[in-house]
PDB file of C-alpha atoms in Angstrom:
ATOM      1  CA  LEU A   1     117.304 107.665  70.200  1.00 91.00           C
ATOM      2  CA  ASP A   2     118.126 104.689  67.984  1.00 92.00           C
ATOM      3  CA  GLY A   3     120.323 105.780  65.100  1.00 91.00           C
ATOM      4  CA  SER A   4     121.573 108.950  66.808  1.00 94.00           C
ATOM      5  CA  GLY A   5     125.178 107.717  67.061  1.00 93.00           C
ATOM      6  CA  LYS A   6     125.223 107.212  70.840  1.00 95.00           C
ATOM      7  CA  THR A   7     127.827 104.471  71.044  1.00 95.00           C
ATOM      8  CA  SER A   8     130.447 105.894  68.693  1.00 95.00           C
ATOM      9  CA  VAL A   9     130.024 109.379  70.185  1.00 97.00           C
ATOM     10  CA  ALA A  10     130.359 108.106  73.767  1.00 97.00           C
ATOM     11  CA  LYS A  11     133.526 106.157  73.005  1.00 97.00           C
ATOM     12  CA  LYS A  12     135.175 109.087  71.229  1.00 97.00           C
ATOM     13  CA  VAL A  13     134.231 111.442  74.058  1.00 97.00           C
ATOM     14  CA  VAL A  14     135.927 109.102  76.538  1.00 96.00           C
ATOM     15  CA  GLU A  15     139.103 109.155  74.420  1.00 96.00           C
ATOM     16  CA  LYS A  16     139.140 112.960  74.492  1.00 96.00           C
ATOM     17  CA  LEU A  17     138.467 113.089  78.241  1.00 94.00           C
ATOM     18  CA  ARG A  18     141.389 110.748  78.925  1.00 94.00           C
ATOM     19  CA  LYS A  19     143.701 113.240  77.239  1.00 94.00           C
ATOM     20  CA  LEU A  20     142.807 115.623  80.082  1.00 92.00           C
ATOM     21  CA  ASN A  21     144.229 113.013  82.484  1.00 90.00           C
ATOM     22  CA  LEU A  22     140.789 112.351  83.905  1.00 89.00           C
ATOM     23  CA  ASN A  23     140.051 108.973  85.465  1.00 93.00           C
ATOM     24  CA  VAL A  24     137.281 108.114  83.008  1.00 95.00           C
ATOM     25  CA  ILE A  25     135.825 104.805  81.837  1.00 96.00           C
ATOM     26  CA  TYR A  26     133.264 103.771  79.233  1.00 97.00           C
ATOM     27  CA  VAL A  27     130.707 101.180  80.350  1.00 97.00           C
ATOM     28  CA  ASP A  28     128.696  99.156  77.846  1.00 96.00           C
ATOM     29  CA  LYS A  29     125.479  98.202  79.623  1.00 94.00           C
ATOM     30  CA  LYS A  30     125.149  94.964  77.652  1.00 93.00           C
ATOM     31  CA  ASN A  31     128.765  93.845  77.821  1.00 92.00           C
ATOM     32  CA  CYS A  32     130.539  94.652  81.044  1.00 89.00           C
ATOM     33  CA  ASP A  33     132.759  92.854  83.513  1.00 86.00           C
ATOM     34  CA  PHE A  34     130.886  92.057  86.710  1.00 91.00           C
ATOM     35  CA  LYS A  35     134.183  90.993  88.377  1.00 88.00           C
ATOM     36  CA  ASN A  36     132.704  88.468  90.821  1.00 93.00           C
ATOM     37  CA  SER A  37     132.556  85.021  89.188  1.00 95.00           C
ATOM     38  CA  TYR A  38     129.117  84.190  90.578  1.00 97.00           C
ATOM     39  CA  VAL A  39     127.637  87.526  89.529  1.00 96.00           C
ATOM     40  CA  ASN A  40     129.260  87.254  86.112  1.00 95.00           C
ATOM     41  CA  LYS A  41     127.780  83.780  85.575  1.00 95.00           C
ATOM     42  CA  HIS A  42     124.369  84.909  86.831  1.00 96.00           C
ATOM     43  CA  MET A  43     124.290  87.958  84.555  1.00 96.00           C
ATOM     44  CA  LYS A  44     125.520  85.975  81.574  1.00 95.00           C
ATOM     45  CA  THR A  45     122.403  83.807  81.935  1.00 95.00           C
ATOM     46  CA  ILE A  46     120.122  86.855  82.041  1.00 96.00           C
ATOM     47  CA  LYS A  47     121.939  88.442  79.092  1.00 96.00           C
ATOM     48  CA  SER A  48     121.289  85.379  76.954  1.00 95.00           C
ATOM     49  CA  VAL A  49     117.522  85.954  77.133  1.00 94.00           C
ATOM     50  CA  LEU A  50     117.390  89.736  77.584  1.00 95.00           C
ATOM     51  CA  TRP A  51     119.830  90.922  74.926  1.00 93.00           C
ATOM     52  CA  ASP A  52     120.871  87.929  72.797  1.00 94.00           C
ATOM     53  CA  TYR A  53     117.506  86.849  71.403  1.00 90.00           C
ATOM     54  CA  SER A  54     117.172  85.779  67.776  1.00 89.00           C
ATOM     55  CA  PRO A  55     115.731  88.298  65.282  1.00 84.00           C
ATOM     56  CA  ASP A  56     112.486  86.389  64.846  1.00 85.00           C
ATOM     57  CA  ASP A  57     111.899  85.259  68.427  1.00 90.00           C
ATOM     58  CA  PRO A  58     108.254  85.934  69.491  1.00 91.00           C
ATOM     59  CA  LEU A  59     109.138  88.218  72.395  1.00 93.00           C
ATOM     60  CA  HIS A  60     105.545  89.362  72.799  1.00 91.00           C
ATOM     61  CA  LYS A  61     104.461  85.929  74.051  1.00 94.00           C
ATOM     62  CA  LEU A  62     106.156  86.582  77.396  1.00 95.00           C
ATOM     63  CA  GLY A  63     104.227  89.810  77.934  1.00 95.00           C
ATOM     64  CA  ASP A  64     105.261  93.391  78.595  1.00 95.00           C
ATOM     65  CA  TYR A  65     105.452  93.034  82.385  1.00 96.00           C
ATOM     66  CA  HIS A  66     107.983  90.239  82.050  1.00 96.00           C
ATOM     67  CA  TRP A  67     110.261  92.369  79.874  1.00 97.00           C
ATOM     68  CA  LEU A  68     109.913  95.433  82.093  1.00 97.00           C
ATOM     69  CA  LEU A  69     110.893  93.532  85.235  1.00 97.00           C
ATOM     70  CA  LEU A  70     113.665  91.586  83.507  1.00 97.00           C
ATOM     71  CA  ASN A  71     115.151  94.856  82.260  1.00 97.00           C
ATOM     72  CA  ALA A  72     114.774  96.397  85.725  1.00 97.00           C
ATOM     73  CA  SER A  73     116.615  93.401  87.183  1.00 97.00           C
ATOM     74  CA  TRP A  74     119.505  93.860  84.740  1.00 97.00           C
ATOM     75  CA  PHE A  75     119.849  97.574  85.439  1.00 97.00           C
ATOM     76  CA  ALA A  76     119.666  96.989  89.200  1.00 97.00           C
ATOM     77  CA  ALA A  77     122.601  94.564  89.069  1.00 97.00           C
ATOM     78  CA  LEU A  78     124.550  96.848  86.743  1.00 97.00           C
ATOM     79  CA  ASP A  79     123.959  99.730  89.127  1.00 97.00           C
ATOM     80  CA  ASN A  80     124.956  97.776  92.237  1.00 97.00           C
ATOM     81  CA  CYS A  81     127.812  95.658  90.905  1.00 97.00           C
ATOM     82  CA  VAL A  82     129.463  97.910  88.308  1.00 97.00           C
ATOM     83  CA  LEU A  83     128.549 101.597  88.433  1.00 97.00           C
ATOM     84  CA  LYS A  84     128.558 102.279  92.152  1.00 96.00           C
ATOM     85  CA  PRO A  85     131.893 100.471  92.736  1.00 96.00           C
ATOM     86  CA  LEU A  86     133.507 102.392  89.846  1.00 96.00           C
ATOM     87  CA  ILE A  87     132.246 105.715  91.169  1.00 96.00           C
ATOM     88  CA  GLU A  88     133.455 104.847  94.671  1.00 96.00           C
ATOM     89  CA  GLN A  89     136.897 104.203  93.142  1.00 96.00           C
ATOM     90  CA  GLY A  90     136.863 107.719  91.703  1.00 94.00           C
ATOM     91  CA  PHE A  91     136.034 106.940  88.084  1.00 95.00           C
ATOM     92  CA  ILE A  92     134.025 109.220  85.839  1.00 94.00           C
ATOM     93  CA  VAL A  93     131.653 106.790  84.137  1.00 96.00           C
ATOM     94  CA  VAL A  94     130.374 107.446  80.612  1.00 96.00           C
ATOM     95  CA  MET A  95     127.632 105.306  79.094  1.00 96.00           C
ATOM     96  CA  ASP A  96     125.913 105.502  75.724  1.00 94.00           C
ATOM     97  CA  ASN A  97     122.508 104.819  77.250  1.00 93.00           C
ATOM     98  CA  TRP A  98     120.885 104.447  80.656  1.00 96.00           C
ATOM     99  CA  TYR A  99     117.310 103.263  81.271  1.00 96.00           C
ATOM    100  CA  TYR A 100     115.507 106.313  79.838  1.00 96.00           C
ATOM    101  CA  LYS A 101     114.856 104.977  76.338  1.00 95.00           C
ATOM    102  CA  LEU A 102     113.368 101.859  77.888  1.00 95.00           C
ATOM    103  CA  VAL A 103     111.037 103.961  80.046  1.00 96.00           C
ATOM    104  CA  ALA A 104     109.973 105.975  76.990  1.00 97.00           C
ATOM    105  CA  ARG A 105     109.071 102.794  75.126  1.00 96.00           C
ATOM    106  CA  PHE A 106     106.998 101.417  77.986  1.00 97.00           C
ATOM    107  CA  MET A 107     105.234 104.756  78.452  1.00 96.00           C
ATOM    108  CA  LEU A 108     103.870 104.324  74.924  1.00 95.00           C
ATOM    109  CA  LYS A 109     102.095 101.085  75.768  1.00 95.00           C
ATOM    110  CA  GLU A 110      98.368 101.711  76.032  1.00 91.00           C
ATOM    111  CA  GLY A 111      96.968 100.974  79.479  1.00 92.00           C
ATOM    112  CA  PHE A 112     100.365 100.094  80.930  1.00 93.00           C
ATOM    113  CA  ASP A 113     100.986 100.903  84.601  1.00 94.00           C
ATOM    114  CA  SER A 114     103.068 104.104  84.523  1.00 93.00           C
ATOM    115  CA  ILE A 115     103.585 103.979  88.291  1.00 95.00           C
ATOM    116  CA  LEU A 116     105.141 100.524  87.967  1.00 96.00           C
ATOM    117  CA  ILE A 117     107.416 101.756  85.168  1.00 96.00           C
ATOM    118  CA  GLU A 118     108.758 104.607  87.282  1.00 94.00           C
ATOM    119  CA  SER A 119     109.042 102.598  90.500  1.00 96.00           C
ATOM    120  CA  SER A 120     110.967  99.801  88.740  1.00 97.00           C
ATOM    121  CA  PHE A 121     113.926 102.146  88.211  1.00 97.00           C
ATOM    122  CA  ARG A 122     113.451 104.627  91.047  1.00 94.00           C
ATOM    123  CA  ASN A 123     116.288 103.354  93.225  1.00 95.00           C
ATOM    124  CA  LEU A 124     118.938 103.382  90.493  1.00 97.00           C
ATOM    125  CA  ILE A 125     121.727 105.926  90.512  1.00 95.00           C
ATOM    126  CA  GLU A 126     120.948 109.030  88.468  1.00 95.00           C
ATOM    127  CA  PRO A 127     123.612 110.494  86.154  1.00 96.00           C
ATOM    128  CA  ASP A 128     125.164 113.802  87.150  1.00 95.00           C
ATOM    129  CA  LEU A 129     124.837 114.849  83.507  1.00 96.00           C
ATOM    130  CA  THR A 130     122.609 113.465  80.769  1.00 97.00           C
ATOM    131  CA  ILE A 131     123.061 114.423  77.123  1.00 97.00           C
ATOM    132  CA  PHE A 132     120.155 113.752  74.787  1.00 97.00           C
ATOM    133  CA  LEU A 133     121.223 113.170  71.171  1.00 97.00           C
ATOM    134  CA  ASP A 134     118.082 114.188  69.319  1.00 97.00           C
ATOM    135  CA  VAL A 135     117.643 112.932  65.767  1.00 97.00           C
ATOM    136  CA  ASP A 136     114.730 112.973  63.354  1.00 97.00           C
ATOM    137  CA  PRO A 137     113.789 109.312  62.656  1.00 97.00           C
ATOM    138  CA  GLU A 138     113.681 110.199  58.959  1.00 96.00           C
ATOM    139  CA  VAL A 139     117.395 110.980  59.267  1.00 95.00           C
ATOM    140  CA  ALA A 140     118.196 108.051  61.566  1.00 95.00           C
ATOM    141  CA  VAL A 141     116.590 105.491  59.266  1.00 94.00           C
ATOM    142  CA  SER A 142     119.082 106.322  56.524  1.00 90.00           C
ATOM    143  CA  ARG A 143     121.904 105.221  58.831  1.00 85.00           C
ATOM    144  CA  ARG A 144     120.523 101.737  59.381  1.00 84.00           C
ATOM    145  CA  ASN A 145     120.671  98.637  57.194  1.00 87.00           C
ATOM    146  CA  SER A 146     118.669  96.404  59.509  1.00 90.00           C
ATOM    147  CA  PHE A 147     116.069  96.857  62.222  1.00 91.00           C
ATOM    148  CA  SER A 148     115.135  94.933  65.347  1.00 91.00           C
ATOM    149  CA  ILE A 149     111.741  94.005  66.739  1.00 92.00           C
ATOM    150  CA  THR A 150     112.081  96.529  69.536  1.00 93.00           C
ATOM    151  CA  GLU A 151     113.208  99.371  67.244  1.00 94.00           C
ATOM    152  CA  THR A 152     110.251  99.023  64.901  1.00 95.00           C
ATOM    153  CA  GLY A 153     107.421  98.809  67.422  1.00 95.00           C
ATOM    154  CA  ASN A 154     106.682  95.143  66.822  1.00 93.00           C
ATOM    155  CA  MET A 155     106.058  94.808  70.562  1.00 92.00           C
ATOM    156  CA  ASP A 156     103.415  97.520  70.279  1.00 92.00           C
ATOM    157  CA  GLY A 157     101.201  96.470  67.398  1.00 91.00           C
ATOM    158  CA  LEU A 158     103.295  97.285  64.330  1.00 94.00           C
ATOM    159  CA  VAL A 159     104.059  94.385  62.019  1.00 93.00           C
ATOM    160  CA  GLY A 160     107.334  94.076  60.164  1.00 93.00           C
ATOM    161  CA  LYS A 161     110.925  95.147  60.799  1.00 93.00           C
ATOM    162  CA  ASN A 162     111.043  97.789  58.103  1.00 94.00           C
ATOM    163  CA  LYS A 163     111.954 101.436  57.537  1.00 95.00           C
ATOM    164  CA  ASP A 164     108.381 102.732  57.678  1.00 96.00           C
ATOM    165  CA  ASN A 165     107.717 101.150  61.065  1.00 96.00           C
ATOM    166  CA  PHE A 166     111.067 102.385  62.372  1.00 96.00           C
ATOM    167  CA  VAL A 167     110.123 105.967  61.521  1.00 97.00           C
ATOM    168  CA  ILE A 168     106.588 105.657  62.927  1.00 97.00           C
ATOM    169  CA  TYR A 169     107.685 104.093  66.203  1.00 97.00           C
ATOM    170  CA  GLN A 170     110.836 106.123  66.760  1.00 97.00           C
ATOM    171  CA  SER A 171     108.836 109.331  66.230  1.00 98.00           C
ATOM    172  CA  LYS A 172     106.635 108.350  69.175  1.00 97.00           C
ATOM    173  CA  VAL A 173     109.637 107.435  71.332  1.00 97.00           C
ATOM    174  CA  ARG A 174     111.285 110.726  70.388  1.00 97.00           C
ATOM    175  CA  LYS A 175     108.281 112.699  71.583  1.00 98.00           C
ATOM    176  CA  VAL A 176     108.389 111.041  75.017  1.00 97.00           C
ATOM    177  CA  LEU A 177     112.163 111.495  75.320  1.00 97.00           C
ATOM    178  CA  ASN A 178     111.852 115.167  74.435  1.00 97.00           C
ATOM    179  CA  GLU A 179     109.291 115.558  77.217  1.00 97.00           C
ATOM    180  CA  MET A 180     111.632 113.769  79.631  1.00 96.00           C
ATOM    181  CA  SER A 181     114.508 115.954  78.462  1.00 97.00           C
ATOM    182  CA  THR A 182     112.603 119.152  79.165  1.00 97.00           C
ATOM    183  CA  LYS A 183     111.352 117.940  82.542  1.00 96.00           C
ATOM    184  CA  ASN A 184     114.763 116.763  83.747  1.00 96.00           C
ATOM    185  CA  GLN A 185     116.794 119.553  82.138  1.00 95.00           C
ATOM    186  CA  TRP A 186     119.039 117.291  80.066  1.00 97.00           C
ATOM    187  CA  MET A 187     121.668 118.792  77.818  1.00 96.00           C
ATOM    188  CA  LYS A 188     120.358 118.410  74.271  1.00 96.00           C
ATOM    189  CA  ILE A 189     122.284 118.129  71.012  1.00 97.00           C
ATOM    190  CA  ASP A 190     120.446 118.220  67.687  1.00 96.00           C
ATOM    191  CA  VAL A 191     122.471 115.785  65.586  1.00 96.00           C
ATOM    192  CA  ASN A 192     120.475 116.023  62.358  1.00 95.00           C
ATOM    193  CA  LEU A 193     122.753 118.403  60.468  1.00 91.00           C
ATOM    194  CA  LYS A 194     126.036 117.722  62.270  1.00 93.00           C
ATOM    195  CA  ASP A 195     128.775 115.257  61.436  1.00 93.00           C
ATOM    196  CA  GLU A 196     129.998 112.951  64.161  1.00 95.00           C
ATOM    197  CA  ASP A 197     133.067 115.021  65.058  1.00 96.00           C
ATOM    198  CA  LEU A 198     130.926 118.088  65.746  1.00 97.00           C
ATOM    199  CA  VAL A 199     128.613 116.065  67.986  1.00 97.00           C
ATOM    200  CA  VAL A 200     131.584 114.534  69.808  1.00 97.00           C
ATOM    201  CA  ASN A 201     133.122 117.961  70.426  1.00 97.00           C
ATOM    202  CA  GLU A 202     129.868 119.413  71.703  1.00 97.00           C
ATOM    203  CA  ALA A 203     129.263 116.476  74.062  1.00 96.00           C
ATOM    204  CA  PHE A 204     132.907 116.576  75.192  1.00 96.00           C
ATOM    205  CA  ASN A 205     132.678 120.285  76.011  1.00 95.00           C
ATOM    206  CA  TYR A 206     129.500 119.751  78.049  1.00 94.00           C
ATOM    207  CA  ILE A 207     131.149 116.986  80.076  1.00 93.00           C
ATOM    208  CA  LYS A 208     134.501 118.774  80.430  1.00 91.00           C
ATOM    209  CA  GLN A 209     132.858 121.938  81.714  1.00 90.00           C
ATOM    210  CA  PHE A 210     130.648 120.010  84.125  1.00 88.00           C
ATOM    211  CA  THR A 211     133.504 117.797  85.355  1.00 81.00           C
ATOM    212  CA  LEU A 212     135.905 120.658  85.986  1.00 74.00           C
ATOM    213  CA  GLN A 213     133.237 122.339  88.094  1.00 76.00           C
ATOM    214  CA  MET A 214     132.944 119.181  90.209  1.00 67.00           C
ATOM    215  CA  VAL A 215     136.661 118.679  90.982  1.00 56.00           C
TER     216      VAL A 215
END
């Protein structure tokens, strides 16, 4: 969930895992090295429209299907050109987010094709372990000073990038993610009443225990 501390937690967990002499790497889905010069140039072009839009750009004018398929294209290249090669090289890959939050957002769109949503990501690699950092949007909103169009439901009928819309929209996204978590048996950490170090330690212990069972 937005405001749950995913990025800082993931990076600190990687630091702790490295101290166990594990071959672990953190991958930022928006900013990663695609190695091949052609692929890097190609993805840089997609990134400029998918992730680097201006705060007031009218994203809705391109339509939901455009954004779904553009996101699916990005994740497909990330999967093929970054994640799979790293795993083949023996790396343990840690990310702060995969495509699940995106799916949850699209599932909220009234009348949207749920079969298309699922099929758009069906062929991507699935994590061996997923940890869901669950946070009450009323708590998360206090951690944010600014809000984006996508975080406040402005692509789904809400108007204004403000705290109230963040709470309303994120509550809906949270409900879907909780359903996904139960269905897929994700590890779940309630981060509402825990400081970051406690969350990091809990996530680290989940991954350490799982990893040691695999090697």
